[in-house]
The first five atom37 places (N, CA, C, CB, O) and aatype in JSON, in Angstrom:
{
  "aatype": [20, 20, 20, 20, 20, 20, 20, 20, 20, 20, 20, 20, 20, 20, 20, 20, 20, 20, 20, 20, 20, 20, 20, 20, 20, 20, 20, 20, 20, 20, 20, 20, 20, 20, 20, 20, 20, 20, 20, 20, 20, 20, 20, 20, 20, 20, 20, 20, 20, 20, 20, 20, 20, 20, 20, 20, 20, 20, 20, 20, 20, 20, 20, 20, 20, 20, 20, 20, 20, 20, 20, 20, 20, 20, 20, 20, 20, 20, 20, 20, 20, 20, 20, 20, 20, 20, 20, 20, 20, 20, 20, 20, 20, 20, 20, 20, 20, 20, 20, 20, 20, 20, 20, 20, 20, 20, 20, 20, 20, 20, 20, 20, 20, 20, 20, 20, 20, 20, 20, 20, 20, 20, 20, 20, 20, 20, 20, 20, 20],
  "atom_mask": [
    [1, 1, 1, 1, 1],
    [1, 1, 1, 1, 1],
    [1, 1, 1, 1, 1],
    [1, 1, 1, 1, 1],
    [1, 1, 1, 1, 1],
    [1, 1, 1, 1, 1],
    [1, 1, 1, 1, 1],
    [1, 1, 1, 1, 1],
    [1, 1, 1, 1, 1],
    [1, 1, 1, 1, 1],
    [1, 1, 1, 1, 1],
    [1, 1, 1, 1, 1],
    [1, 1, 1, 1, 1],
    [1, 1, 1, 1, 1],
    [1, 1, 1, 1, 1],
    [1, 1, 1, 1, 1],
    [1, 1, 1, 1, 1],
    [1, 1, 1, 1, 1],
    [1, 1, 1, 1, 1],
    [1, 1, 1, 1, 1],
    [1, 1, 1, 1, 1],
    [1, 1, 1, 1, 1],
    [1, 1, 1, 1, 1],
    [1, 1, 1, 1, 1],
    [1, 1, 1, 1, 1],
    [1, 1, 1, 1, 1],
    [1, 1, 1, 1, 1],
    [1, 1, 1, 1, 1],
    [1, 1, 1, 1, 1],
    [1, 1, 1, 1, 1],
    [1, 1, 1, 1, 1],
    [1, 1, 1, 1, 1],
    [1, 1, 1, 1, 1],
    [1, 1, 1, 1, 1],
    [1, 1, 1, 1, 1],
    [1, 1, 1, 1, 1],
    [1, 1, 1, 1, 1],
    [1, 1, 1, 1, 1],
    [1, 1, 1, 1, 1],
    [1, 1, 1, 1, 1],
    [1, 1, 1, 1, 1],
    [1, 1, 1, 1, 1],
    [1, 1, 1, 1, 1],
    [1, 1, 1, 1, 1],
    [1, 1, 1, 1, 1],
    [1, 1, 1, 1, 1],
    [1, 1, 1, 1, 1],
    [1, 1, 1, 1, 1],
    [1, 1, 1, 1, 1],
    [1, 1, 1, 1, 1],
    [1, 1, 1, 1, 1],
    [1, 1, 1, 1, 1],
    [1, 1, 1, 1, 1],
    [1, 1, 1, 1, 1],
    [1, 1, 1, 1, 1],
    [1, 1, 1, 1, 1],
    [1, 1, 1, 1, 1],
    [1, 1, 1, 1, 1],
    [1, 1, 1, 1, 1],
    [1, 1, 1, 1, 1],
    [1, 1, 1, 1, 1],
    [1, 1, 1, 1, 1],
    [1, 1, 1, 1, 1],
    [1, 1, 1, 1, 1],
    [1, 1, 1, 1, 1],
    [1, 1, 1, 1, 1],
    [1, 1, 1, 1, 1],
    [1, 1, 1, 1, 1],
    [1, 1, 1, 1, 1],
    [1, 1, 1, 1, 1],
    [1, 1, 1, 1, 1],
    [1, 1, 1, 1, 1],
    [1, 1, 1, 1, 1],
    [1, 1, 1, 1, 1],
    [1, 1, 1, 1, 1],
    [1, 1, 1, 1, 1],
    [1, 1, 1, 1, 1],
    [1, 1, 1, 1, 1],
    [1, 1, 1, 1, 1],
    [1, 1, 1, 1, 1],
    [1, 1, 1, 1, 1],
    [1, 1, 1, 1, 1],
    [1, 1, 1, 1, 1],
    [1, 1, 1, 1, 1],
    [1, 1, 1, 1, 1],
    [1, 1, 1, 1, 1],
    [1, 1, 1, 1, 1],
    [1, 1, 1, 1, 1],
    [1, 1, 1, 1, 1],
    [1, 1, 1, 1, 1],
    [1, 1, 1, 1, 1],
    [1, 1, 1, 1, 1],
    [1, 1, 1, 1, 1],
    [1, 1, 1, 1, 1],
    [1, 1, 1, 1, 1],
    [1, 1, 1, 1, 1],
    [1, 1, 1, 1, 1],
    [1, 1, 1, 1, 1],
    [1, 1, 1, 1, 1],
    [1, 1, 1, 1, 1],
    [1, 1, 1, 1, 1],
    [1, 1, 1, 1, 1],
    [1, 1, 1, 1, 1],
    [1, 1, 1, 1, 1],
    [1, 1, 1, 1, 1],
    [1, 1, 1, 1, 1],
    [1, 1, 1, 1, 1],
    [1, 1, 1, 1, 1],
    [1, 1, 1, 1, 1],
    [1, 1, 1, 1, 1],
    [1, 1, 1, 1, 1],
    [1, 1, 1, 1, 1],
    [1, 1, 1, 1, 1],
    [1, 1, 1, 1, 1],
    [1, 1, 1, 1, 1],
    [1, 1, 1, 1, 1],
    [1, 1, 1, 1, 1],
    [1, 1, 1, 1, 1],
    [1, 1, 1, 1, 1],
    [1, 1, 1, 1, 1],
    [1, 1, 1, 1, 1],
    [1, 1, 1, 1, 1],
    [1, 1, 1, 1, 1],
    [1, 1, 1, 1, 1],
    [1, 1, 1, 1, 1],
    [1, 1, 1, 1, 1],
    [1, 1, 1, 1, 1],
    [1, 1, 1, 1, 1],
    [1, 1, 1, 1, 1]
  ],
  "atom_positions": [
    [[-111.08, 14.59, 29.85], [-112.69, 14.43, 30.38], [-113.09, 15.76, 31.33], [-112.9, 12.85, 31.44], [-114.1, 16.45, 31.22]],
    [[-111.77, 15.92, 32.53], [-112.37, 16.42, 33.25], [-112.14, 18.41, 32.76], [-111.85, 15.71, 34.67], [-112.74, 19.41, 33.17]],
    [[-110.98, 18.23, 31.72], [-110.83, 19.73, 31.65], [-111.67, 20.19, 30.31], [-109.14, 20.19, 31.56], [-111.74, 21.39, 30.04]],
    [[-112.31, 19.2, 29.48], [-113.32, 19.74, 28.42], [-114.6, 20.19, 29.69], [-113.87, 18.27, 27.0], [-115.03, 21.32, 29.92]],
    [[-114.94, 19.03, 30.28], [-115.93, 19.65, 30.91], [-115.67, 20.98, 32.05], [-116.55, 18.54, 31.52], [-116.54, 21.8, 32.33]],
    [[-114.87, 20.97, 32.38], [-114.6, 22.56, 33.13], [-114.08, 23.67, 32.2], [-113.39, 22.49, 34.37], [-114.29, 24.79, 32.67]],
    [[-113.42, 23.66, 30.96], [-113.76, 24.3, 29.99], [-114.92, 25.2, 29.36], [-113.59, 23.64, 29.53], [-115.24, 26.37, 29.16]],
    [[-115.34, 23.92, 29.18], [-116.71, 24.24, 28.48], [-117.86, 25.14, 29.29], [-117.38, 22.82, 28.13], [-118.82, 25.79, 28.87]],
    [[-117.39, 24.91, 30.54], [-118.47, 26.04, 31.17], [-117.91, 27.36, 31.05], [-118.82, 25.84, 32.79], [-118.58, 28.24, 31.6]],
    [[-117.08, 27.65, 30.59], [-116.21, 28.97, 30.39], [-117.0, 29.99, 29.58], [-114.79, 28.67, 29.59], [-117.04, 30.07, 28.35]],
    [[-117.52, 30.63, 30.33], [-118.4, 31.86, 29.01], [-117.63, 32.59, 28.07], [-119.2, 33.24, 29.7], [-116.75, 33.34, 28.51]],
    [[-117.83, 32.49, 26.72], [-117.43, 33.52, 25.59], [-118.48, 33.48, 24.55], [-115.98, 33.19, 24.88], [-119.65, 33.1, 24.65]],
    [[-117.74, 34.01, 23.41], [-118.9, 34.83, 22.26], [-118.79, 33.47, 21.46], [-118.31, 36.65, 21.17], [-117.97, 32.57, 21.65]],
    [[-119.88, 33.5, 20.46], [-119.55, 32.48, 19.57], [-120.18, 32.83, 18.52], [-119.82, 31.19, 19.95], [-121.25, 33.43, 18.58]],
    [[-119.5, 32.45, 17.21], [-119.06, 32.7, 15.76], [-119.39, 31.62, 15.05], [-117.61, 32.95, 15.56], [-119.27, 30.5, 15.56]],
    [[-119.72, 31.73, 14.17], [-119.8, 30.94, 12.74], [-118.98, 31.83, 11.66], [-121.51, 30.75, 12.17], [-119.19, 32.87, 11.03]],
    [[-118.0, 30.92, 11.76], [-116.95, 30.92, 10.57], [-117.03, 30.56, 9.38], [-116.06, 30.31, 10.76], [-116.86, 29.35, 9.28]],
    [[-117.24, 31.13, 8.31], [-117.74, 30.71, 6.69], [-116.63, 31.1, 5.61], [-119.25, 31.63, 6.18], [-115.91, 32.09, 5.59]],
    [[-116.69, 30.04, 4.74], [-116.11, 30.71, 3.45], [-116.67, 29.88, 2.74], [-114.59, 30.88, 3.16], [-117.47, 29.02, 3.12]],
    [[-116.08, 30.17, 1.11], [-116.48, 29.32, 0.02], [-115.34, 28.89, -0.59], [-117.35, 29.94, -0.92], [-114.43, 29.69, -0.83]],
    [[-115.24, 27.58, -0.92], [-114.55, 26.72, -1.46], [-114.9, 25.37, -1.92], [-113.77, 26.67, -0.79], [-115.56, 24.5, -1.34]],
    [[-114.29, 25.36, -3.15], [-114.82, 23.49, -3.88], [-115.84, 23.72, -4.53], [-115.37, 22.07, -2.76], [-116.38, 22.75, -5.06]],
    [[-116.51, 25.23, -4.71], [-117.64, 25.02, -5.07], [-118.92, 25.28, -4.23], [-117.55, 23.93, -5.39], [-119.96, 25.68, -4.75]],
    [[-118.78, 25.03, -2.84], [-119.63, 24.99, -1.9], [-118.93, 26.03, -1.01], [-119.9, 23.59, -1.34], [-117.76, 26.41, -1.02]],
    [[-120.21, 26.47, -0.03], [-119.92, 27.07, 1.15], [-119.7, 26.14, 2.25], [-120.9, 27.96, 1.46], [-120.33, 25.08, 2.33]],
    [[-118.69, 26.57, 3.24], [-118.2, 26.03, 4.52], [-118.26, 27.05, 5.36], [-116.86, 25.46, 4.52], [-118.02, 28.23, 5.09]],
    [[-118.76, 26.34, 6.93], [-118.67, 26.89, 7.68], [-118.5, 26.33, 9.09], [-119.4, 27.51, 7.43], [-119.24, 25.34, 9.05]],
    [[-118.18, 26.34, 9.84], [-117.98, 25.76, 11.82], [-118.38, 27.2, 12.87], [-115.64, 25.24, 12.34], [-118.33, 28.42, 12.77]],
    [[-118.73, 26.35, 13.74], [-119.17, 27.39, 14.8], [-117.58, 27.24, 15.81], [-120.99, 26.83, 15.78], [-116.94, 26.2, 15.92]],
    [[-117.22, 28.61, 16.46], [-116.04, 28.57, 16.99], [-116.3, 29.7, 18.52], [-114.84, 29.08, 15.69], [-116.88, 30.77, 18.68]],
    [[-115.5, 28.73, 19.5], [-115.71, 30.1, 20.14], [-114.34, 30.38, 20.48], [-116.73, 30.18, 21.46], [-114.3, 31.49, 21.0]],
    [[-113.38, 29.94, 20.42], [-112.08, 30.33, 20.42], [-111.57, 31.33, 19.18], [-111.34, 29.08, 20.45], [-111.1, 31.03, 18.09]],
    [[-111.88, 32.81, 19.86], [-111.32, 33.44, 18.78], [-111.38, 34.67, 19.32], [-111.94, 33.26, 17.45], [-112.42, 35.07, 19.85]],
    [[-110.18, 35.5, 19.23], [-109.93, 36.94, 20.27], [-109.28, 37.55, 19.58], [-109.19, 36.92, 21.7], [-108.49, 37.38, 18.64]],
    [[-109.88, 38.7, 20.42], [-109.05, 40.1, 19.72], [-107.69, 40.6, 19.76], [-109.54, 41.2, 20.18], [-107.62, 41.37, 20.72]],
    [[-106.85, 40.53, 19.32], [-105.22, 40.44, 19.32], [-105.18, 42.14, 19.16], [-104.32, 39.33, 17.8], [-104.47, 42.56, 20.07]],
    [[-105.58, 43.0, 18.53], [-104.98, 44.34, 18.5], [-106.28, 44.97, 17.61], [-103.25, 44.41, 17.72], [-106.85, 44.51, 16.62]],
    [[-106.52, 46.23, 18.37], [-107.65, 47.47, 17.69], [-106.74, 48.03, 16.59], [-108.21, 48.97, 18.92], [-107.32, 48.55, 15.64]],
    [[-105.43, 47.99, 16.57], [-104.79, 48.92, 15.69], [-103.45, 48.25, 15.55], [-104.74, 50.45, 16.24], [-102.7, 48.26, 16.52]],
    [[-103.08, 47.69, 14.43], [-104.06, 47.37, 13.39], [-105.27, 46.17, 14.02], [-103.12, 46.74, 12.0], [-104.9, 45.28, 14.79]],
    [[-106.43, 46.28, 13.66], [-107.12, 45.45, 13.96], [-107.16, 43.89, 13.68], [-107.89, 45.94, 13.69], [-107.96, 43.55, 12.82]],
    [[-106.5, 43.01, 14.23], [-106.37, 41.73, 14.19], [-107.03, 40.77, 15.2], [-105.16, 41.58, 14.19], [-107.42, 41.01, 16.34]],
    [[-107.05, 39.76, 14.57], [-108.01, 38.68, 15.74], [-107.07, 37.31, 15.66], [-110.05, 38.22, 15.1], [-106.22, 37.0, 14.82]],
    [[-107.47, 36.72, 16.65], [-106.72, 35.15, 16.4], [-107.97, 34.5, 16.51], [-105.42, 34.48, 17.63], [-108.99, 34.93, 17.05]],
    [[-107.68, 33.0, 15.72], [-108.45, 31.89, 16.04], [-108.09, 30.7, 15.57], [-109.61, 32.06, 15.71], [-107.41, 30.75, 14.55]],
    [[-108.39, 29.47, 16.07], [-107.79, 28.63, 15.7], [-108.99, 27.38, 15.09], [-106.84, 28.37, 16.85], [-110.15, 27.07, 15.38]],
    [[-107.77, 26.82, 13.92], [-109.29, 25.69, 13.53], [-108.41, 24.42, 13.41], [-110.42, 26.04, 11.68], [-107.32, 24.35, 12.85]],
    [[-109.16, 23.33, 14.09], [-108.74, 22.13, 13.67], [-107.92, 21.42, 12.57], [-109.52, 21.77, 13.63], [-108.64, 20.9, 11.72]],
    [[-106.8, 21.3, 12.42], [-106.34, 20.9, 11.33], [-107.25, 19.79, 10.28], [-105.13, 20.41, 11.79], [-107.55, 20.01, 9.1]],
    [[-107.51, 18.81, 10.91], [-108.53, 17.84, 10.37], [-109.9, 18.16, 10.09], [-108.64, 16.84, 11.17], [-110.64, 17.46, 9.4]],
    [[-110.26, 19.4, 10.7], [-111.54, 19.79, 9.85], [-111.75, 20.46, 8.41], [-112.15, 20.6, 10.6], [-110.95, 21.31, 8.02]],
    [[-112.7, 20.13, 7.73], [-112.56, 20.41, 6.33], [-112.66, 21.81, 5.94], [-113.51, 19.68, 5.61], [-112.61, 22.32, 4.82]],
    [[-112.88, 22.62, 7.69], [-112.93, 24.18, 6.92], [-111.81, 24.47, 6.82], [-113.6, 25.4, 7.57], [-111.51, 25.45, 6.13]],
    [[-110.57, 23.49, 7.66], [-109.2, 24.32, 7.73], [-108.44, 24.74, 6.44], [-108.19, 23.5, 8.5], [-107.85, 25.8, 6.23]],
    [[-108.64, 23.29, 5.37], [-108.18, 23.45, 3.67], [-108.65, 24.6, 3.18], [-108.75, 22.32, 2.61], [-108.0, 25.52, 2.68]],
    [[-109.91, 24.51, 3.37], [-110.75, 25.67, 2.59], [-110.37, 27.14, 3.04], [-112.4, 25.48, 2.88], [-110.07, 27.93, 2.16]],
    [[-110.37, 27.49, 4.19], [-109.78, 28.7, 4.87], [-108.34, 28.88, 4.12], [-109.63, 28.47, 6.61], [-107.97, 29.97, 3.69]],
    [[-107.69, 27.88, 4.03], [-106.34, 28.25, 3.44], [-106.31, 28.95, 2.04], [-105.51, 27.0, 3.32], [-105.88, 30.05, 1.7]],
    [[-106.98, 27.84, 1.26], [-107.56, 28.24, 0.05], [-107.67, 29.69, -0.35], [-108.76, 27.74, 0.04], [-106.95, 30.33, -1.11]],
    [[-108.85, 30.11, 0.42], [-109.6, 30.88, 0.1], [-108.86, 32.41, 0.29], [-110.81, 30.55, 0.82], [-108.92, 33.48, -0.31]],
    [[-107.89, 31.73, 1.83], [-107.04, 33.69, 2.28], [-107.98, 34.41, 3.17], [-106.88, 35.09, 0.61], [-107.63, 35.41, 3.81]],
    [[-109.25, 33.88, 3.2], [-109.87, 34.65, 4.41], [-111.28, 33.68, 4.35], [-110.12, 36.64, 4.15], [-111.58, 32.7, 3.66]],
    [[-112.19, 34.66, 5.69], [-113.42, 33.89, 5.8], [-114.12, 35.17, 6.72], [-113.26, 32.14, 6.58], [-113.59, 36.06, 7.39]],
    [[-115.36, 34.88, 6.49], [-116.45, 36.17, 7.34], [-116.59, 35.33, 8.63], [-118.37, 36.6, 6.5], [-116.54, 34.11, 8.79]],
    [[-116.78, 36.33, 9.49], [-117.02, 35.73, 10.81], [-118.41, 36.11, 11.44], [-115.89, 36.16, 11.76], [-118.29, 37.25, 11.89]],
    [[-119.66, 35.64, 11.64], [-120.72, 35.79, 12.18], [-120.61, 35.92, 13.49], [-121.44, 34.97, 11.88], [-120.1, 34.94, 14.02]],
    [[-120.99, 37.01, 14.4], [-121.43, 36.83, 15.72], [-123.0, 36.7, 16.03], [-120.9, 37.92, 16.44], [-124.01, 37.37, 15.85]],
    [[-122.65, 35.55, 16.57], [-124.3, 34.72, 17.25], [-124.91, 35.99, 18.38], [-123.85, 32.72, 18.56], [-124.24, 36.88, 18.9]],
    [[-126.21, 35.75, 18.51], [-126.35, 36.36, 20.17], [-126.66, 34.93, 20.47], [-127.75, 37.74, 20.72], [-126.29, 33.89, 19.93]],
    [[-127.62, 35.22, 21.71], [-128.23, 34.31, 22.67], [-129.57, 33.18, 21.75], [-128.97, 35.48, 24.04], [-129.92, 32.0, 21.78]],
    [[-129.93, 34.32, 21.08], [-130.89, 33.47, 20.1], [-130.53, 32.54, 19.27], [-131.51, 34.16, 19.29], [-131.22, 31.63, 18.81]],
    [[-129.38, 32.78, 19.07], [-128.86, 31.59, 17.71], [-128.5, 30.58, 17.92], [-127.81, 31.8, 16.88], [-127.73, 30.12, 17.08]],
    [[-128.88, 29.7, 19.13], [-128.41, 28.3, 19.46], [-128.73, 27.44, 18.43], [-128.97, 27.75, 20.7], [-127.98, 26.52, 18.12]],
    [[-129.54, 27.6, 17.99], [-129.84, 26.33, 17.49], [-128.97, 26.63, 15.75], [-131.86, 26.01, 17.55], [-128.85, 25.71, 14.95]],
    [[-128.54, 27.8, 15.53], [-127.31, 27.89, 14.61], [-126.17, 27.48, 15.12], [-127.04, 29.15, 14.18], [-125.49, 26.84, 14.32]],
    [[-125.64, 27.65, 16.37], [-124.46, 27.18, 16.5], [-124.47, 25.81, 16.6], [-123.87, 27.73, 17.46], [-123.39, 25.24, 16.44]],
    [[-125.48, 25.14, 16.83], [-125.58, 23.47, 17.12], [-125.27, 22.94, 16.25], [-126.74, 22.82, 17.43], [-124.47, 22.01, 16.34]],
    [[-125.93, 23.43, 14.78], [-125.93, 22.89, 13.39], [-124.72, 23.26, 12.82], [-127.06, 23.36, 12.54], [-124.32, 22.42, 12.0]],
    [[-123.89, 24.39, 12.99], [-123.09, 24.55, 12.31], [-121.92, 23.67, 12.85], [-122.98, 25.83, 12.15], [-121.14, 23.22, 12.01]],
    [[-121.69, 23.35, 14.31], [-121.4, 22.35, 14.94], [-121.27, 21.09, 15.07], [-121.69, 22.43, 15.37], [-120.6, 20.44, 15.87]],
    [[-122.33, 20.58, 13.79], [-122.69, 19.08, 13.82], [-121.54, 18.58, 13.34], [-123.94, 18.57, 12.98], [-121.14, 19.33, 12.45]],
    [[-120.84, 17.69, 13.51], [-119.89, 16.92, 12.32], [-120.25, 16.07, 11.23], [-119.06, 16.09, 12.87], [-120.92, 15.09, 11.53]],
    [[-120.01, 16.21, 10.26], [-120.67, 15.19, 8.9], [-122.04, 15.6, 8.86], [-120.65, 13.32, 9.11], [-122.95, 14.77, 8.89]],
    [[-122.28, 17.08, 8.8], [-123.68, 17.94, 8.26], [-123.49, 17.81, 7.2], [-124.01, 19.42, 8.53], [-122.34, 17.48, 6.89]],
    [[-124.58, 18.03, 6.01], [-124.33, 17.98, 4.67], [-123.53, 19.22, 4.16], [-125.6, 17.83, 3.97], [-123.5, 20.41, 4.45]],
    [[-122.77, 18.28, 3.11], [-121.9, 20.07, 2.34], [-123.32, 20.92, 1.95], [-120.62, 19.79, 0.2], [-123.83, 21.94, 2.4]],
    [[-123.68, 20.0, 0.92], [-124.57, 20.87, 0.19], [-125.95, 21.27, 0.98], [-124.91, 20.14, -1.13], [-126.62, 20.5, 1.66]],
    [[-126.26, 22.82, 0.72], [-127.22, 23.54, 1.29], [-127.68, 23.8, 3.17], [-128.23, 22.91, 0.55], [-128.74, 24.1, 3.72]],
    [[-126.28, 23.5, 3.69], [-126.06, 23.87, 5.11], [-126.54, 25.25, 5.42], [-124.59, 23.77, 5.47], [-127.3, 25.51, 6.36]],
    [[-126.21, 25.85, 4.84], [-126.95, 27.61, 4.66], [-128.31, 27.62, 4.9], [-126.87, 28.36, 3.04], [-128.72, 28.64, 5.45]],
    [[-129.19, 26.68, 4.59], [-130.71, 26.56, 3.72], [-131.3, 27.0, 5.1], [-131.39, 24.74, 2.91], [-132.17, 27.86, 4.89]],
    [[-131.15, 26.73, 6.41], [-131.78, 26.97, 7.25], [-131.36, 28.05, 7.99], [-131.93, 26.04, 7.79], [-132.22, 28.39, 8.79]],
    [[-130.24, 28.79, 8.03], [-129.58, 29.55, 8.64], [-128.75, 31.06, 7.73], [-128.73, 28.52, 9.26], [-127.63, 31.5, 7.99]],
    [[-129.58, 31.5, 6.83], [-129.0, 32.59, 6.06], [-128.39, 33.45, 7.18], [-130.09, 33.4, 5.11], [-128.9, 33.91, 8.2]],
    [[-127.09, 33.53, 6.64], [-126.03, 34.22, 7.46], [-126.33, 36.01, 7.87], [-124.59, 34.03, 6.48], [-126.07, 36.76, 8.81]],
    [[-126.79, 36.07, 6.97], [-127.16, 37.77, 7.16], [-128.32, 37.78, 7.9], [-127.48, 38.69, 5.72], [-128.56, 38.93, 8.28]],
    [[-129.24, 36.87, 8.31], [-130.05, 37.23, 9.28], [-129.73, 36.6, 10.86], [-131.38, 36.84, 8.75], [-130.05, 37.41, 11.74]],
    [[-129.35, 35.76, 11.19], [-129.04, 35.75, 12.29], [-127.94, 35.9, 13.0], [-129.35, 35.11, 12.49], [-127.71, 35.04, 13.85]],
    [[-127.03, 37.01, 12.81], [-125.51, 37.28, 13.03], [-126.15, 39.14, 13.8], [-124.2, 37.19, 10.97], [-126.97, 39.89, 13.27]],
    [[-125.4, 39.38, 15.15], [-125.4, 40.1, 15.59], [-124.65, 41.42, 15.01], [-125.22, 39.61, 16.45], [-125.13, 42.55, 15.0]],
    [[-123.11, 40.95, 14.44], [-122.39, 41.48, 13.74], [-121.65, 40.73, 12.6], [-121.73, 42.02, 14.5], [-121.8, 39.52, 12.44]],
    [[-121.06, 41.28, 12.03], [-120.42, 39.82, 10.57], [-119.23, 41.15, 10.51], [-121.88, 39.26, 8.25], [-119.37, 42.37, 10.59]],
    [[-117.97, 40.25, 10.34], [-116.47, 40.98, 9.49], [-116.14, 40.09, 8.96], [-115.13, 41.56, 10.22], [-116.2, 38.93, 9.37]],
    [[-115.55, 40.6, 7.53], [-115.04, 39.83, 6.56], [-113.3, 40.01, 7.13], [-115.54, 40.43, 4.87], [-112.67, 41.0, 7.51]],
    [[-113.01, 38.83, 6.99], [-111.29, 38.84, 7.52], [-110.14, 38.31, 6.41], [-111.08, 37.66, 8.96], [-110.42, 37.34, 5.72]],
    [[-109.3, 38.74, 6.31], [-107.75, 38.17, 5.78], [-106.77, 37.38, 6.62], [-106.88, 39.33, 5.41], [-106.4, 37.68, 7.75]],
    [[-106.41, 36.3, 5.91], [-105.15, 35.96, 6.67], [-104.16, 36.53, 7.19], [-104.62, 35.4, 6.2], [-103.15, 35.92, 6.84]],
    [[-104.01, 37.05, 7.6], [-102.35, 37.8, 7.89], [-101.26, 36.83, 8.13], [-102.28, 38.8, 9.33], [-100.14, 37.27, 7.91]],
    [[-101.33, 35.67, 8.53], [-100.73, 34.83, 9.55], [-101.1, 33.71, 9.71], [-100.76, 35.24, 10.62], [-102.16, 33.59, 10.33]],
    [[-100.31, 32.27, 9.15], [-101.17, 31.11, 9.72], [-99.78, 30.4, 10.21], [-102.33, 30.14, 8.47], [-98.72, 30.5, 9.59]],
    [[-99.98, 29.61, 11.5], [-99.02, 29.26, 11.99], [-99.24, 27.74, 12.51], [-98.69, 30.23, 12.87], [-100.11, 27.59, 13.37]],
    [[-98.57, 26.68, 12.1], [-98.68, 25.44, 12.77], [-98.38, 25.0, 14.44], [-97.87, 24.75, 11.99], [-97.3, 24.65, 14.92]],
    [[-99.81, 25.17, 15.18], [-99.04, 24.73, 16.51], [-99.54, 23.17, 17.16], [-99.37, 26.0, 17.75], [-100.26, 22.83, 18.1]],
    [[-98.83, 22.55, 16.25], [-99.78, 20.94, 16.67], [-100.46, 20.62, 15.54], [-101.1, 20.98, 17.98], [-100.17, 20.71, 14.34]],
    [[-101.48, 20.2, 16.16], [-102.5, 19.69, 15.02], [-103.51, 20.6, 14.78], [-103.21, 18.37, 15.34], [-104.37, 20.39, 13.92]],
    [[-103.47, 21.92, 15.68], [-104.05, 23.0, 15.39], [-103.35, 24.01, 14.59], [-104.42, 23.44, 16.45], [-102.13, 24.03, 14.4]],
    [[-104.17, 24.83, 14.15], [-103.39, 26.01, 13.13], [-103.61, 27.15, 13.85], [-103.99, 26.26, 11.49], [-104.73, 27.11, 14.36]],
    [[-102.94, 28.27, 14.13], [-103.78, 29.36, 14.53], [-103.78, 30.47, 13.21], [-103.15, 30.02, 16.02], [-102.94, 30.77, 12.36]],
    [[-104.71, 30.78, 13.4], [-104.96, 31.65, 12.32], [-105.12, 33.65, 12.75], [-106.48, 30.89, 11.67], [-106.11, 34.29, 13.11]],
    [[-103.75, 34.05, 12.52], [-103.87, 35.43, 12.86], [-104.61, 36.35, 11.56], [-102.3, 35.96, 13.24], [-104.12, 36.36, 10.43]],
    [[-105.7, 37.01, 11.89], [-106.48, 37.93, 10.77], [-106.41, 39.1, 10.9], [-107.81, 37.8, 10.63], [-106.09, 39.5, 12.02]],
    [[-106.62, 39.92, 10.02], [-106.63, 41.31, 9.6], [-108.11, 41.62, 8.81], [-105.28, 41.58, 8.61], [-108.65, 41.09, 7.84]],
    [[-108.41, 42.52, 9.54], [-109.67, 43.2, 9.11], [-109.34, 44.46, 8.73], [-110.73, 43.26, 10.13], [-109.0, 45.35, 9.51]],
    [[-109.47, 44.59, 7.02], [-109.65, 45.99, 6.68], [-110.37, 46.54, 6.98], [-109.71, 46.31, 5.8], [-111.25, 46.34, 7.82]],
    [[-110.01, 48.0, 5.86], [-110.64, 49.13, 6.32], [-112.38, 49.19, 5.83], [-109.7, 50.4, 5.72], [-113.39, 49.72, 6.3]],
    [[-112.03, 48.15, 4.39], [-113.4, 48.27, 3.8], [-113.91, 46.59, 4.16], [-113.35, 48.79, 1.91], [-114.17, 45.81, 3.25]],
    [[-113.97, 46.36, 5.05], [-114.27, 44.84, 4.94], [-115.17, 44.39, 5.75], [-113.21, 44.01, 5.15], [-115.06, 43.3, 6.32]],
    [[-116.44, 45.43, 5.92], [-117.38, 44.8, 6.57], [-118.29, 44.66, 5.34], [-117.92, 45.53, 7.85], [-118.12, 45.24, 4.27]],
    [[-119.47, 43.66, 5.7], [-120.52, 42.88, 4.53], [-121.54, 44.52, 4.39], [-121.74, 40.95, 5.42], [-122.51, 44.58, 3.64]]
  ]
}
């Protein structure tokens, strides 16, 4: 509990990860994302294995990253809400409208690190939406 409280005060960027799978759009809020390399462009993010987004992103082979600004707190909270409805979850927050920037990435490497998985992502030269 102490660790969680302390780490929650660590300033970091907030993003929404989104992918399409099983006939539905899936998304989650994430703060655990890091730039690994500029050349080649690589990112690292971790997704909990139990999250429904995990299987979708493995099947899809990639996902979009929408970078949120400070005014998008409501959107960040919504996409972090466990058990929110699968159908219509983007109705309140169209991804294109609320982002500061967006990237489309493909999975370059997936590694299990316990109950979480590390995803190394590669942004291709033509991968901006």
